[in-house]
Short mmCIF file of C-alpha atoms in Angstrom, two decimals:
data_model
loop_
_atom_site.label_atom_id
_atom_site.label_comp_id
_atom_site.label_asym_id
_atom_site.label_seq_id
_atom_site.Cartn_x
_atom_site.Cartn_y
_atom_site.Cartn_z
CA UNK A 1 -18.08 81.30 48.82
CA UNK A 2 -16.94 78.24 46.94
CA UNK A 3 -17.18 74.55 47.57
CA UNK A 4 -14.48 72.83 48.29
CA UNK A 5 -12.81 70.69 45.63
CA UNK A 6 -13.66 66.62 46.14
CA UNK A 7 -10.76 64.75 46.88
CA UNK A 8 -7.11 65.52 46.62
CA UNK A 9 -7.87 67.37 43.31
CA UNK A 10 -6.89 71.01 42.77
CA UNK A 11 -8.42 74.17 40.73
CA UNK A 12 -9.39 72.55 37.23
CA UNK A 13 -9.34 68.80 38.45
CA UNK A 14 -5.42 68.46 38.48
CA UNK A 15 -3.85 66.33 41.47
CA UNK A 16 -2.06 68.49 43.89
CA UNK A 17 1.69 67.07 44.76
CA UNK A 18 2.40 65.72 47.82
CA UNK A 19 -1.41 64.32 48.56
CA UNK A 20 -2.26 61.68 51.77
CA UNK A 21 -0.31 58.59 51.56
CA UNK A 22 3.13 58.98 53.81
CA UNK A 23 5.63 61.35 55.22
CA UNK A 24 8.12 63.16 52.53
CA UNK A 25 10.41 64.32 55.32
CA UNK A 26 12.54 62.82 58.42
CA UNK A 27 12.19 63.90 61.37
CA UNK A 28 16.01 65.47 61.21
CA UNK A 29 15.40 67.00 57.54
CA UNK A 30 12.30 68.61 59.02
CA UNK A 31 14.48 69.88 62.25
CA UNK A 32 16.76 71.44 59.02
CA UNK A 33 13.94 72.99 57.38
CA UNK A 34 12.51 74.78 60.40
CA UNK A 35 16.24 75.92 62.02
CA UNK A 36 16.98 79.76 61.34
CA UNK A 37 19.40 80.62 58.84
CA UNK A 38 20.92 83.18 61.05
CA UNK A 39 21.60 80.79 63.67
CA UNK A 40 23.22 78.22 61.47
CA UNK A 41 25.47 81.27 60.01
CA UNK A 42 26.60 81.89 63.44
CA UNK A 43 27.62 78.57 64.43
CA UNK A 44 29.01 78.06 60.45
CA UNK A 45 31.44 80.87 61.58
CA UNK A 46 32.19 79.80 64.93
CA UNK A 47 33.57 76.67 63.48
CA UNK A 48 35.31 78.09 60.55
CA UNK A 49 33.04 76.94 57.80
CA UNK A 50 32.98 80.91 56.05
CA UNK A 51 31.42 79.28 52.66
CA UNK A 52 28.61 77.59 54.65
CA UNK A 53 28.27 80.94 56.41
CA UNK A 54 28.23 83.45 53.66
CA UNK A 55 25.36 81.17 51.85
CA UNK A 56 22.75 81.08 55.18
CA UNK A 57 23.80 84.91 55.22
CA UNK A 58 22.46 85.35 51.95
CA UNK A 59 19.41 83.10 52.95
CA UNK A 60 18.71 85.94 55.59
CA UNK A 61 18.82 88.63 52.98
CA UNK A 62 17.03 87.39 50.52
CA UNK A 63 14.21 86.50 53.51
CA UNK A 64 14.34 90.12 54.75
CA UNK A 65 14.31 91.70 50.90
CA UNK A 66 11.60 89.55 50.30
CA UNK A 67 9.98 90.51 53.45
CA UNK A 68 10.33 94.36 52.63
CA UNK A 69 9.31 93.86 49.34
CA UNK A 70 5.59 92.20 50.38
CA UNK A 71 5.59 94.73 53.13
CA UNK A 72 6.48 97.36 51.15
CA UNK A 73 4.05 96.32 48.55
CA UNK A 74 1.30 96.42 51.46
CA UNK A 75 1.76 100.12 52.52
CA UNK A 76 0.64 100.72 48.77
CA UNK A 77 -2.03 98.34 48.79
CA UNK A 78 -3.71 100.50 52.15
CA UNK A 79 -2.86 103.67 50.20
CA UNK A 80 -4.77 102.40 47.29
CA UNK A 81 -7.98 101.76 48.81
CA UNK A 82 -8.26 104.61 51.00
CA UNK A 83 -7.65 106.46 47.96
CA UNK A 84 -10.39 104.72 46.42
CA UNK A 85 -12.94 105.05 48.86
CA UNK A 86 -12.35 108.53 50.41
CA UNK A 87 -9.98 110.57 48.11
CA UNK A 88 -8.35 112.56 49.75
CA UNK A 89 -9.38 112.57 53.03
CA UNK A 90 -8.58 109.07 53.16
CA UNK A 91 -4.74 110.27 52.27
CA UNK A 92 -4.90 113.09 54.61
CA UNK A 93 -6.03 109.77 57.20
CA UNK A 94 -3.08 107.76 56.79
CA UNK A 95 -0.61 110.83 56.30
CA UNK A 96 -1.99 112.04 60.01
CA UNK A 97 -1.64 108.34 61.07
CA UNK A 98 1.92 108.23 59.80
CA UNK A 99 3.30 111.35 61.85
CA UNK A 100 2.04 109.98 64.81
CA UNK A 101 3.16 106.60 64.42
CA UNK A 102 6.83 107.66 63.02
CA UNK A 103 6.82 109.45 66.61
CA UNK A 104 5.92 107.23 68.58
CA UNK A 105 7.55 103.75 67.35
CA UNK A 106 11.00 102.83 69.28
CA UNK A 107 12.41 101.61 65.58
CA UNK A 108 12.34 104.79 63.68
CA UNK A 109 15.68 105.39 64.81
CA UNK A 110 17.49 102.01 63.83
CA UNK A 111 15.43 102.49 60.58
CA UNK A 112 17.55 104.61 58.74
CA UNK A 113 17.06 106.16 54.95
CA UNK A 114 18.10 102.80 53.32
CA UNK A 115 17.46 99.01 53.90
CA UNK A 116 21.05 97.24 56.13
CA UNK A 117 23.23 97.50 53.00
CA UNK A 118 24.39 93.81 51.58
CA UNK A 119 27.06 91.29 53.64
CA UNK A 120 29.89 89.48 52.54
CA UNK A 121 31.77 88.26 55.71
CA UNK A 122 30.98 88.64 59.20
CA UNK A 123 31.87 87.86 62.75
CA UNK A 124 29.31 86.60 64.62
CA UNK A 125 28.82 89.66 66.85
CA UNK A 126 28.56 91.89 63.66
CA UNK A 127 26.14 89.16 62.30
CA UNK A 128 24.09 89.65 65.62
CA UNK A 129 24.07 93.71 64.93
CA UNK A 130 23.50 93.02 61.35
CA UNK A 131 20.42 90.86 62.29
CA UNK A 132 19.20 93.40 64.97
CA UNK A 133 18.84 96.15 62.45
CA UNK A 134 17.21 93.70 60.11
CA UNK A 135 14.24 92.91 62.89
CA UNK A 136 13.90 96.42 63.60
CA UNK A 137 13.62 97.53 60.37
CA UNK A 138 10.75 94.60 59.73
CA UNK A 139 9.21 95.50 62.48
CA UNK A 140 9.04 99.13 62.03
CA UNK A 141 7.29 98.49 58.90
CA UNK A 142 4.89 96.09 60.38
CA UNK A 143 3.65 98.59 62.62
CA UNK A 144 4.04 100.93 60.46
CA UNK A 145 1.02 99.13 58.04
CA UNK A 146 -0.44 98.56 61.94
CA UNK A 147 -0.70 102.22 62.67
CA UNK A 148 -2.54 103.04 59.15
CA UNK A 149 -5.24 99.71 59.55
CA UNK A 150 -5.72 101.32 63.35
CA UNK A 151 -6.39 104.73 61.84
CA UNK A 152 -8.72 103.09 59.17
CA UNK A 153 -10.64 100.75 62.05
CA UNK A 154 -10.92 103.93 64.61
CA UNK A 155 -12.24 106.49 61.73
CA UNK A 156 -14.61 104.18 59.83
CA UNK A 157 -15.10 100.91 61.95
CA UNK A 158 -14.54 96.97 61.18
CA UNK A 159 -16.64 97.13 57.92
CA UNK A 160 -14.10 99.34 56.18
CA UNK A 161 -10.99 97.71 57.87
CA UNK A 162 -12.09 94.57 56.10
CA UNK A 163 -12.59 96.64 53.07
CA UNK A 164 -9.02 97.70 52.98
CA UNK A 165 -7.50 94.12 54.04
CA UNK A 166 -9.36 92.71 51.26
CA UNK A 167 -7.97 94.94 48.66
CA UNK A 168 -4.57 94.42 50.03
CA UNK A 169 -5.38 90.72 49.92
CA UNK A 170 -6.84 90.75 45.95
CA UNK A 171 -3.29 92.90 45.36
CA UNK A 172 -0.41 90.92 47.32
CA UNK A 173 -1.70 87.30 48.16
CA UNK A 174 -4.29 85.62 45.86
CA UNK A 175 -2.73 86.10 42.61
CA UNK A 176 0.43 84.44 43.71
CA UNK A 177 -1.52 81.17 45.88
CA UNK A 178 -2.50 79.45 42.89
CA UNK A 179 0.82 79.08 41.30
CA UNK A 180 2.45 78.25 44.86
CA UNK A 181 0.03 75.71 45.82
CA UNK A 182 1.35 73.90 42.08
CA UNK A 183 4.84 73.64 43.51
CA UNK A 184 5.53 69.94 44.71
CA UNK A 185 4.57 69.34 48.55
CA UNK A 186 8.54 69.67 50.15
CA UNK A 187 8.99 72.83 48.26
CA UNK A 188 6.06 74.52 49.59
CA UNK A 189 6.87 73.28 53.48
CA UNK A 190 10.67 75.11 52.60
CA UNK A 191 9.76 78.21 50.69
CA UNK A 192 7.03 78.65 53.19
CA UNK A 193 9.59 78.38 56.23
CA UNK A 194 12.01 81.20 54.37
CA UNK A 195 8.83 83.42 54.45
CA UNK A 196 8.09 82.81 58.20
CA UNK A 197 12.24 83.22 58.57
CA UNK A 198 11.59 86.97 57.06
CA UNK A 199 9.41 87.41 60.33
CA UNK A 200 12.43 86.70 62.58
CA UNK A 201 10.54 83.49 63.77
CA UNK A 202 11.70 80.61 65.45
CA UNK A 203 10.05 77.63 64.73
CA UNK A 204 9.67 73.80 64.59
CA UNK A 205 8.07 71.57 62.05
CA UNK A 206 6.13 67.65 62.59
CA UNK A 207 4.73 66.11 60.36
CA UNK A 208 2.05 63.41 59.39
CA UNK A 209 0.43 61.94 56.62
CA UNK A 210 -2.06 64.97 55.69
CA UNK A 211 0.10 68.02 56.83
CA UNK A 212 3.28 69.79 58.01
CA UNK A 213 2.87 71.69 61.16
CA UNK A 214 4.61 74.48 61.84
CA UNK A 215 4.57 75.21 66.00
CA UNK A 216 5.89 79.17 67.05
CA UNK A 217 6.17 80.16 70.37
CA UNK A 218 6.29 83.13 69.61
CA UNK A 219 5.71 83.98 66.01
CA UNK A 220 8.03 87.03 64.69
CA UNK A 221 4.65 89.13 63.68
CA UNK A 222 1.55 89.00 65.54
CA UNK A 223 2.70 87.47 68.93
CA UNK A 224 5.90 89.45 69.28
CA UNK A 225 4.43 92.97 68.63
CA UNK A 226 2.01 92.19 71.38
CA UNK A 227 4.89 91.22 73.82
CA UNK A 228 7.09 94.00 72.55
CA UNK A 229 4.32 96.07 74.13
CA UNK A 230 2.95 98.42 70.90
CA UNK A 231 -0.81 97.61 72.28
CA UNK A 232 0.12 100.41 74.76
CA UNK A 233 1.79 103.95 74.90
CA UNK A 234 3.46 105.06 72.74
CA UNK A 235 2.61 102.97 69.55
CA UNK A 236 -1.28 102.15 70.84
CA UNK A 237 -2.48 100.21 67.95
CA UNK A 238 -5.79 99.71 68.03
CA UNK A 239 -7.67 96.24 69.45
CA UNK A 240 -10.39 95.14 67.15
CA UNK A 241 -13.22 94.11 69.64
CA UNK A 242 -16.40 93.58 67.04
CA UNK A 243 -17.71 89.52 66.66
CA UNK A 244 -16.78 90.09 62.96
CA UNK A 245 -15.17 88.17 59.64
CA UNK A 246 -11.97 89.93 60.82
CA UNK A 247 -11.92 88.38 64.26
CA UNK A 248 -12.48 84.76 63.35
CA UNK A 249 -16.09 85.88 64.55
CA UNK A 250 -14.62 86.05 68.41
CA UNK A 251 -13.86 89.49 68.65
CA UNK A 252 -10.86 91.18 70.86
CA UNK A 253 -8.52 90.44 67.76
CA UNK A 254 -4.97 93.03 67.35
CA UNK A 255 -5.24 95.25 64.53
CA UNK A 256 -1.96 93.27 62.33
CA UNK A 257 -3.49 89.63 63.41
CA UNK A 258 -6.89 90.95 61.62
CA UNK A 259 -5.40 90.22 57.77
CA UNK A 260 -5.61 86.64 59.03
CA UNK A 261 -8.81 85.57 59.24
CA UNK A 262 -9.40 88.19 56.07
CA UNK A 263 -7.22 87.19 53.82
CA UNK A 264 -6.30 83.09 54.32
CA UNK A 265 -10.13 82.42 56.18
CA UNK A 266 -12.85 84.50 54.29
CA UNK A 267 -11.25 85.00 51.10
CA UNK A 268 -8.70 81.52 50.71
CA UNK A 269 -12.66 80.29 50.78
CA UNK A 270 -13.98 82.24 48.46
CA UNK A 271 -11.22 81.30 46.16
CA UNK A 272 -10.36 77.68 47.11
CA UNK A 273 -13.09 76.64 48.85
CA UNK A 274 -10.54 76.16 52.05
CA UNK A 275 -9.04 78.11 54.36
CA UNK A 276 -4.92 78.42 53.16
CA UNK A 277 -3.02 78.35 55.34
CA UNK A 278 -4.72 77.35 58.64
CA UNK A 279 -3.29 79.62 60.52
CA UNK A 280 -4.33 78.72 65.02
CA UNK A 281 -3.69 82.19 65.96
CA UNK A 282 -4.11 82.94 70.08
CA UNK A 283 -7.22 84.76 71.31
CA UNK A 284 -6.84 88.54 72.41
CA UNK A 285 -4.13 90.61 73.05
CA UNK A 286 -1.56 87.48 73.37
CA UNK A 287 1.43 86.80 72.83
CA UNK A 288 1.05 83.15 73.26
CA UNK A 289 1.94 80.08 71.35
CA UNK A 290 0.83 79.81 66.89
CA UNK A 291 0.23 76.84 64.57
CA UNK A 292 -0.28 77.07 60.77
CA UNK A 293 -1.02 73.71 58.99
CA UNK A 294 0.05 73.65 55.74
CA UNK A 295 -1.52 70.64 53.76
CA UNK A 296 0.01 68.83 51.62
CA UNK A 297 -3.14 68.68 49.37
CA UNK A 298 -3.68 72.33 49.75
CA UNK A 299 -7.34 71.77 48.73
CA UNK A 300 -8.18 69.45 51.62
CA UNK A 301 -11.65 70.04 52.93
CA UNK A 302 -10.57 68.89 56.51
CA UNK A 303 -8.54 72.45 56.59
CA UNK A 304 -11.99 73.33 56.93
CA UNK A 305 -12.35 72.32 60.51
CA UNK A 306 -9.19 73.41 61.75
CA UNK A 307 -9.71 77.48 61.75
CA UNK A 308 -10.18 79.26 65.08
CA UNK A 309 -13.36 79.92 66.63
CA UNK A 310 -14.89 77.82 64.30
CA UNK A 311 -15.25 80.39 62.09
#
């Protein structure tokens, strides 16, 4: 594990944009940056304004696309390391874990061969249908990495679960922190927000002189699989209950919310020295209430002190 870099210095002794010394938004620029695109669309149509609307539509899409394309990008990233570390048993594993989940998950159905095909103009109840086949595609595919992680944690245990997040992480996430954290302090806070936006989440934003907050109740991953009930039949993915890395150390952690304390705890430390982002996940099976801080300073050794459990 790394030390943290003194001061609001980054990676090679560079200043990171946007350090401690003031707010960069209002409090009505940050109520813009956290409102959903798809509900500004809606009421952009309601009131005429089709330009406005066809430009948060294509927000939405290029969220979801670039939603599918991480998720996407995952599923190969699981496939990889089982393939790595038990051939082809490890591909008969997820192929056995994929039959069962494609029959049990409610979303298969709305699914369809092909990704929603792209908008031009829409009424607002088509927008509505338009977004509902967006979510459950997304969220087929979230459970759909779920279902292979459960299958990897109930075979081989919490050591090789961590295994596999980590090689998914060293794929799909660290490469591409580095040149993010770069990007000057308001651009990260929006760009960020479009990502949570792929997740279907409804949000709000503060801020003060150190960090943006960003408050869901619930968020569109973690929390909302839990309350759309795929902890229990049919789905049943699995509850990590080992003290472990990839439960903040507190165990009883859901199989999806593991990549958490994996990827932006153990190894945004090993890499940065810090957690990135701090993301104040609820205990258990919960659906309850999520904060990420995102630093301005992404480096800032106080992120230290803000992960769950201590850990």
């Amino acid at each position: 594990m790394t030390a943290a870099p003194a001061g609001p210095a980054g990676p090679g002794g560079a200043a990171s944009p946007g350090g401690p010394g003031g707010r960069l938004f209002t409090d009505e620029e940050l109520a813009a940056v956290g409102r959903s695109p798809w509900r500004a669309a809606a009421d952009a149509v309601r009131q005429g304004r089709y330009d406005d609307a066809r430009v948060l539509v294509a927000r939405t899409e290029d969220n979801c696309r670039a939603q599918m394309d991480r998720y996407n990008g995952w599923l190969g990233s699981i496939a990889l390391a089982a393939a790595e570390r038990w051939g082809q048993a490890g591909g008969t594993m997820l192929a056995v874990a994929t039959r069962r989940f494609f029959a049990a998950s409610p979303d298969l159905a709305a699914t369809g061969a092909d990704d929603p095909p792209p908008l031009v103009e829409l009424a607002v109840v088509e927008l509505e249908r338009w977004l509902e086949r967006w979510r459950r595609t997304i969220d087929f595919h979230r459970d759909w990495i779920s279902a292979l992680l459960s299958a990897v944690y109930r075979t081989h245990g919490v050591d090789a679960l961590e295994a596999v997040l980590r090689t998914c992480g060293a794929q799909g996430l660290m490469g591409s922190v580095e040149a993010f954290n770069r990007r000057d302090a308001r651009d990260r806070l929006v760009s960020f927000v479009a990502l949570l936006h792929g997740h279907f989440t409804e949000l709000d934003v503060t801020e003060d002189d150190r960090k943006f907050v960003i408050a869901q109740d619930p968020c569109g991953t973690c929390s909302r699989q839990v309350l759309d009930g795929r902890y229990g039949p049919p789905v049943d993915l699995a509850v990590v209950e080992e003290r472990h890395p990839a439960t903040w150390g507190r165990g009883t952690t859901t199989i999806y919310r593991s990549h958490v304390p994996v990827w932006h705890v153990e190894m945004a430390r090993e890499h940065f020295g810090v957690p990135w982002p701090v993301n104040q996940c609820p205990h258990g099976v919960d659906g309850g209430p999520c904060r990420i801080l995102l630093y301005k300073d992404p480096y800032d050794p106080e992120a230290n002190d803000q992960v769950p459990g201590g850990a």
